[in-house]
Amino acid sequence: QKEVEQNSGPLSVPEGAIASLNCTYSDRGSQSFFWYRQYSGKSPELIMFIYSNGDKEDGRFTAQLNKASQYVSLLIRDSQPSDSATYLCAVKLRGSSNTGKLIFGQGTTLQVKP
Amino acid sequence: DGGITQSPKYLFRKEGQNVTLSCEQNLNHDAMYWYRQDPGQGLRLIYYSQIVNDFQKGDIAEGYSVSREKKESFPLTVTSAQKNPTAFYLCASSRMRLAGNQETQYFGPGTRLLVL
């Protein structure tokens, strides 16, 4: 079992819809969770991080964390064609607080169609 | 402007050649990281460094070497021992929070390495 798993997609949604991206992780003691967006040929850029169970909202983006079920999700409301990218989930495992070491999923490709 | 710079943007390596990728940051971040990304895959950690003159192997360190002589700089050398070096190489950095916890990692623009 991979430590961090994402459906590679592509996930296709129409413009204006809600895109839901999911990520599961294997280490129950994982502490911190990050979502990065990566456009083709570019480096990842941070969208959000979440540490506590529940929802965290930032503009059109909402991160949801459920530690009991070991999943973290990213919702994108009012999806725009400019949101088309690969979304990487990253998890800081238990015991990695001092090193900052992250484990990345393989990413989910999102396509927003006009 | 504060940020992370990587050079060159593209790098070509011949068989048996060692090549060095540059990573510099002026964010005053303590920790720096090197990742490798292959097409359609996530990032895999090569090496990381939390302080000057100290670094640790990541998950795929074989065939790579690093140094951390200055806080701002963390160059990566891809040696001839790395048999499949073609990939997108990403450097990242993060700041040490209080109590030793590392904060979020921010990435440089990347170097694409190709083998001739």
mmCIF file of C-alpha atoms in Angstrom:
data_model
loop_
_atom_site.group_PDB
_atom_site.id
_atom_site.type_symbol
_atom_site.label_atom_id
_atom_site.label_comp_id
_atom_site.label_asym_id
_atom_site.label_seq_id
_atom_site.Cartn_x
_atom_site.Cartn_y
_atom_site.Cartn_z
ATOM 1 C CA GLN A 1 0.000 0.000 0.000
ATOM 2 C CA LYS A 2 1.333 3.397 -0.962
ATOM 3 C CA GLU A 3 1.754 5.867 1.862
ATOM 4 C CA VAL A 4 -0.218 8.572 0.047
ATOM 5 C CA GLU A 5 -2.677 7.684 -2.685
ATOM 6 C CA GLN A 6 -4.554 9.783 -5.192
ATOM 7 C CA ASN A 7 -6.624 8.883 -8.215
ATOM 8 C CA SER A 8 -4.518 10.014 -11.171
ATOM 9 C CA GLY A 9 -7.604 10.976 -13.195
ATOM 10 C CA PRO A 10 -8.141 12.894 -15.291
ATOM 11 C CA LEU A 11 -11.064 14.378 -13.428
ATOM 12 C CA SER A 12 -13.181 16.373 -15.825
ATOM 13 C CA VAL A 13 -15.713 18.961 -14.629
ATOM 14 C CA PRO A 14 -17.621 21.702 -16.438
ATOM 15 C CA GLU A 15 -16.823 25.325 -15.781
ATOM 16 C CA GLY A 16 -18.627 26.597 -12.702
ATOM 17 C CA ALA A 17 -18.992 23.171 -11.093
ATOM 18 C CA ILE A 18 -17.417 21.913 -7.871
ATOM 19 C CA ALA A 19 -14.308 19.794 -8.317
ATOM 20 C CA SER A 20 -13.608 17.281 -5.560
ATOM 21 C CA LEU A 21 -10.105 15.852 -5.231
ATOM 22 C CA ASN A 22 -9.363 13.097 -2.754
ATOM 23 C CA CYS A 23 -6.285 11.743 -1.034
ATOM 24 C CA THR A 24 -5.861 8.850 1.381
ATOM 25 C CA TYR A 25 -2.865 8.117 3.578
ATOM 26 C CA SER A 26 -1.681 5.046 5.431
ATOM 27 C CA ASP A 27 0.030 6.437 8.544
ATOM 28 C CA ARG A 28 -2.655 7.130 11.144
ATOM 29 C CA GLY A 29 -0.230 9.333 13.058
ATOM 30 C CA SER A 30 0.289 11.760 10.186
ATOM 31 C CA GLN A 31 0.153 15.326 11.362
ATOM 32 C CA SER A 32 0.084 17.837 8.526
ATOM 33 C CA PHE A 33 -1.474 17.804 5.106
ATOM 34 C CA PHE A 34 -0.777 19.975 2.091
ATOM 35 C CA TRP A 35 -2.305 20.560 -1.313
ATOM 36 C CA TYR A 36 -0.111 21.803 -4.151
ATOM 37 C CA ARG A 37 -1.157 22.781 -7.663
ATOM 38 C CA GLN A 38 1.197 22.033 -10.543
ATOM 39 C CA TYR A 39 0.680 23.362 -14.040
ATOM 40 C CA SER A 40 2.218 21.373 -16.863
ATOM 41 C CA GLY A 41 5.974 21.935 -17.011
ATOM 42 C CA LYS A 42 5.986 24.106 -13.894
ATOM 43 C CA SER A 43 6.872 23.571 -10.261
ATOM 44 C CA PRO A 44 4.281 22.909 -7.534
ATOM 45 C CA GLU A 45 2.735 25.885 -5.750
ATOM 46 C CA LEU A 46 1.095 25.651 -2.368
ATOM 47 C CA ILE A 47 -2.681 26.035 -2.283
ATOM 48 C CA MET A 48 -3.552 25.078 1.268
ATOM 49 C CA PHE A 49 -2.428 23.215 4.341
ATOM 50 C CA ILE A 50 -4.536 21.709 7.091
ATOM 51 C CA TYR A 51 -3.607 20.272 10.457
ATOM 52 C CA SER A 52 -6.899 19.730 12.291
ATOM 53 C CA ASN A 53 -9.974 17.648 11.570
ATOM 54 C CA GLY A 54 -12.722 19.483 9.756
ATOM 55 C CA ASP A 55 -12.868 22.058 7.010
ATOM 56 C CA LYS A 56 -10.572 24.934 6.163
ATOM 57 C CA GLU A 57 -11.696 27.476 3.590
ATOM 58 C CA ASP A 58 -9.651 29.911 1.515
ATOM 59 C CA GLY A 59 -11.550 31.660 -1.244
ATOM 60 C CA ARG A 60 -12.850 29.067 -3.698
ATOM 61 C CA PHE A 61 -10.806 26.310 -2.071
ATOM 62 C CA THR A 62 -11.829 24.144 0.890
ATOM 63 C CA ALA A 63 -9.622 21.485 2.422
ATOM 64 C CA GLN A 64 -11.323 18.757 4.425
ATOM 65 C CA LEU A 65 -9.496 16.467 6.827
ATOM 66 C CA ASN A 66 -10.826 13.304 8.443
ATOM 67 C CA LYS A 67 -8.084 11.678 10.486
ATOM 68 C CA ALA A 68 -10.280 8.790 11.643
ATOM 69 C CA SER A 69 -10.882 7.749 8.041
ATOM 70 C CA GLN A 70 -7.394 8.834 6.951
ATOM 71 C CA TYR A 71 -8.377 11.009 4.060
ATOM 72 C CA VAL A 72 -7.973 14.598 3.053
ATOM 73 C CA SER A 73 -9.832 16.267 0.235
ATOM 74 C CA LEU A 74 -9.755 19.507 -1.709
ATOM 75 C CA LEU A 75 -12.917 21.122 -3.024
ATOM 76 C CA ILE A 76 -12.739 23.783 -5.708
ATOM 77 C CA ARG A 77 -15.928 25.781 -6.060
ATOM 78 C CA ASP A 78 -16.907 27.614 -9.245
ATOM 79 C CA SER A 79 -14.190 25.789 -11.186
ATOM 80 C CA GLN A 80 -12.473 27.798 -13.902
ATOM 81 C CA PRO A 81 -10.473 26.623 -16.930
ATOM 82 C CA SER A 82 -7.437 28.178 -15.220
ATOM 83 C CA ASP A 83 -7.843 25.581 -12.467
ATOM 84 C CA SER A 84 -6.889 22.859 -14.947
ATOM 85 C CA ALA A 85 -3.696 21.402 -13.500
ATOM 86 C CA THR A 86 -2.350 18.468 -11.513
ATOM 87 C CA TYR A 87 -3.089 18.623 -7.795
ATOM 88 C CA LEU A 88 -0.587 16.997 -5.472
ATOM 89 C CA CYS A 89 -1.445 15.855 -1.983
ATOM 90 C CA ALA A 90 1.459 15.814 0.483
ATOM 91 C CA VAL A 91 1.543 14.383 3.992
ATOM 92 C CA LYS A 92 3.959 14.977 6.822
ATOM 93 C CA LEU A 93 4.261 11.637 8.563
ATOM 94 C CA ARG A 94 4.421 11.018 12.275
ATOM 95 C CA GLY A 95 7.941 11.748 13.486
ATOM 96 C CA SER A 96 8.775 14.072 10.602
ATOM 97 C CA SER A 97 8.031 17.333 12.346
ATOM 98 C CA ASN A 98 11.701 18.149 12.831
ATOM 99 C CA THR A 99 12.796 17.198 9.337
ATOM 100 C CA GLY A 100 9.819 18.542 7.468
ATOM 101 C CA LYS A 101 9.912 15.478 5.257
ATOM 102 C CA LEU A 102 6.809 15.168 3.076
ATOM 103 C CA ILE A 103 5.405 12.172 1.223
ATOM 104 C CA PHE A 104 3.645 13.071 -2.027
ATOM 105 C CA GLY A 105 0.851 11.316 -3.845
ATOM 106 C CA GLN A 106 1.126 10.859 -7.599
ATOM 107 C CA GLY A 107 -1.284 13.709 -8.239
ATOM 108 C CA THR A 108 -4.741 14.068 -9.771
ATOM 109 C CA THR A 109 -5.110 15.810 -13.111
ATOM 110 C CA LEU A 110 -8.089 18.160 -13.208
ATOM 111 C CA GLN A 111 -9.621 19.350 -16.468
ATOM 112 C CA VAL A 112 -12.173 22.162 -16.334
ATOM 113 C CA LYS A 113 -14.081 22.401 -19.593
ATOM 114 C CA PRO A 114 -15.538 25.755 -20.726
ATOM 115 C CA ASP B 1 12.389 39.719 -4.545
ATOM 116 C CA GLY B 2 12.568 36.788 -2.177
ATOM 117 C CA GLY B 3 12.445 33.327 -3.585
ATOM 118 C CA ILE B 4 14.105 30.154 -4.673
ATOM 119 C CA THR B 5 16.120 30.034 -7.875
ATOM 120 C CA GLN B 6 17.304 26.983 -9.744
ATOM 121 C CA SER B 7 19.693 26.852 -12.637
ATOM 122 C CA PRO B 8 19.959 25.901 -15.333
ATOM 123 C CA LYS B 9 16.390 25.497 -16.542
ATOM 124 C CA TYR B 10 17.470 22.703 -18.897
ATOM 125 C CA LEU B 11 20.558 20.536 -18.561
ATOM 126 C CA PHE B 12 21.950 17.891 -20.876
ATOM 127 C CA ARG B 13 24.153 15.139 -19.583
ATOM 128 C CA LYS B 14 26.416 12.864 -21.555
ATOM 129 C CA GLU B 15 27.118 9.275 -20.592
ATOM 130 C CA GLY B 16 29.571 9.026 -17.702
ATOM 131 C CA GLN B 17 29.359 12.702 -16.880
ATOM 132 C CA ASN B 18 28.652 14.282 -13.516
ATOM 133 C CA VAL B 19 26.449 17.364 -13.588
ATOM 134 C CA THR B 20 25.557 19.824 -10.844
ATOM 135 C CA LEU B 21 22.193 21.521 -10.395
ATOM 136 C CA SER B 22 22.127 24.803 -8.537
ATOM 137 C CA CYS B 23 19.571 25.827 -5.902
ATOM 138 C CA GLU B 24 19.720 29.163 -4.088
ATOM 139 C CA GLN B 25 17.218 30.761 -1.719
ATOM 140 C CA ASN B 26 17.103 34.200 -0.118
ATOM 141 C CA LEU B 27 14.169 33.474 2.163
ATOM 142 C CA ASN B 28 16.398 32.803 5.175
ATOM 143 C CA HIS B 29 14.929 29.313 5.321
ATOM 144 C CA ASP B 30 16.729 26.734 7.426
ATOM 145 C CA ALA B 31 15.816 23.557 5.587
ATOM 146 C CA MET B 32 16.296 22.691 1.944
ATOM 147 C CA TYR B 33 15.192 19.674 -0.074
ATOM 148 C CA TRP B 34 15.786 18.031 -3.440
ATOM 149 C CA TYR B 35 13.054 16.073 -5.198
ATOM 150 C CA ARG B 36 12.858 14.186 -8.431
ATOM 151 C CA GLN B 37 9.673 14.012 -10.501
ATOM 152 C CA ASP B 38 9.154 11.541 -13.319
ATOM 153 C CA PRO B 39 6.327 11.933 -15.849
ATOM 154 C CA GLY B 40 2.913 11.236 -14.352
ATOM 155 C CA GLN B 41 4.350 10.671 -10.917
ATOM 156 C CA GLY B 42 4.594 12.493 -7.654
ATOM 157 C CA LEU B 43 7.728 13.847 -6.069
ATOM 158 C CA ARG B 44 10.356 11.609 -4.537
ATOM 159 C CA LEU B 45 12.827 12.925 -1.995
ATOM 160 C CA ILE B 46 16.513 12.658 -2.889
ATOM 161 C CA TYR B 47 18.300 14.557 -0.091
ATOM 162 C CA TYR B 48 17.430 17.122 2.536
ATOM 163 C CA SER B 49 19.315 19.433 4.863
ATOM 164 C CA GLN B 50 18.088 21.107 8.025
ATOM 165 C CA ILE B 51 21.212 23.122 8.845
ATOM 166 C CA VAL B 52 24.483 24.131 7.253
ATOM 167 C CA ASN B 53 27.068 21.360 6.899
ATOM 168 C CA ASP B 54 24.507 18.654 7.592
ATOM 169 C CA PHE B 55 22.278 16.670 5.241
ATOM 170 C CA GLN B 56 20.406 13.364 5.153
ATOM 171 C CA LYS B 57 19.528 10.870 2.454
ATOM 172 C CA GLY B 58 15.977 10.746 1.252
ATOM 173 C CA ASP B 59 14.218 7.821 -0.392
ATOM 174 C CA ILE B 60 16.225 7.729 -3.635
ATOM 175 C CA ALA B 61 19.711 9.075 -2.804
ATOM 176 C CA GLU B 62 21.735 6.531 -4.793
ATOM 177 C CA GLY B 63 23.651 8.181 -7.622
ATOM 178 C CA TYR B 64 23.298 11.675 -6.166
ATOM 179 C CA SER B 65 25.375 13.850 -3.858
ATOM 180 C CA VAL B 66 24.811 17.215 -2.165
ATOM 181 C CA SER B 67 26.588 19.813 -0.087
ATOM 182 C CA ARG B 68 25.356 22.546 2.254
ATOM 183 C CA GLU B 69 28.236 24.924 2.844
ATOM 184 C CA LYS B 70 25.995 27.989 3.026
ATOM 185 C CA LYS B 71 22.489 28.445 4.345
ATOM 186 C CA GLU B 72 21.386 29.908 1.009
ATOM 187 C CA SER B 73 22.737 27.178 -1.245
ATOM 188 C CA PHE B 74 22.087 23.449 -1.676
ATOM 189 C CA PRO B 75 23.589 22.142 -4.945
ATOM 190 C CA LEU B 76 22.786 18.658 -6.201
ATOM 191 C CA THR B 77 25.264 16.600 -8.216
ATOM 192 C CA VAL B 78 23.919 13.861 -10.439
ATOM 193 C CA THR B 79 26.760 11.397 -10.748
ATOM 194 C CA SER B 80 27.509 8.868 -13.469
ATOM 195 C CA ALA B 81 26.265 6.196 -11.046
ATOM 196 C CA GLN B 82 22.713 7.437 -11.570
ATOM 197 C CA LYS B 83 21.697 5.299 -14.526
ATOM 198 C CA ASN B 84 18.338 6.883 -15.248
ATOM 199 C CA PRO B 85 18.756 10.582 -14.512
ATOM 200 C CA THR B 86 16.223 11.990 -16.970
ATOM 201 C CA ALA B 87 13.644 13.766 -14.805
ATOM 202 C CA PHE B 88 12.401 17.104 -13.522
ATOM 203 C CA TYR B 89 14.414 18.137 -10.455
ATOM 204 C CA LEU B 90 12.814 20.364 -7.864
ATOM 205 C CA CYS B 91 14.429 22.178 -4.987
ATOM 206 C CA ALA B 92 12.365 23.318 -2.017
ATOM 207 C CA SER B 93 12.964 25.139 1.244
ATOM 208 C CA SER B 94 11.149 25.696 4.515
ATOM 209 C CA ARG B 95 11.570 27.705 7.678
ATOM 210 C CA MET B 96 12.121 26.162 11.088
ATOM 211 C CA ARG B 97 9.316 27.051 13.428
ATOM 212 C CA LEU B 98 9.605 27.196 17.170
ATOM 213 C CA ALA B 99 9.919 23.790 18.862
ATOM 214 C CA GLY B 100 11.796 22.477 15.852
ATOM 215 C CA ASN B 101 8.833 21.919 13.563
ATOM 216 C CA GLN B 102 9.407 22.638 9.892
ATOM 217 C CA GLU B 103 6.911 24.798 8.140
ATOM 218 C CA THR B 104 5.506 24.499 4.654
ATOM 219 C CA GLN B 105 7.845 23.771 1.771
ATOM 220 C CA TYR B 106 8.082 26.187 -1.139
ATOM 221 C CA PHE B 107 9.492 25.156 -4.487
ATOM 222 C CA GLY B 108 11.888 26.619 -7.003
ATOM 223 C CA PRO B 109 11.086 26.595 -10.737
ATOM 224 C CA GLY B 110 12.881 23.296 -11.390
ATOM 225 C CA THR B 111 15.604 21.961 -13.677
ATOM 226 C CA ARG B 112 14.829 19.508 -16.437
ATOM 227 C CA LEU B 113 17.688 17.057 -16.950
ATOM 228 C CA LEU B 114 17.986 15.160 -20.198
ATOM 229 C CA VAL B 115 20.496 12.516 -21.209
ATOM 230 C CA LEU B 116 22.193 12.794 -24.606
#
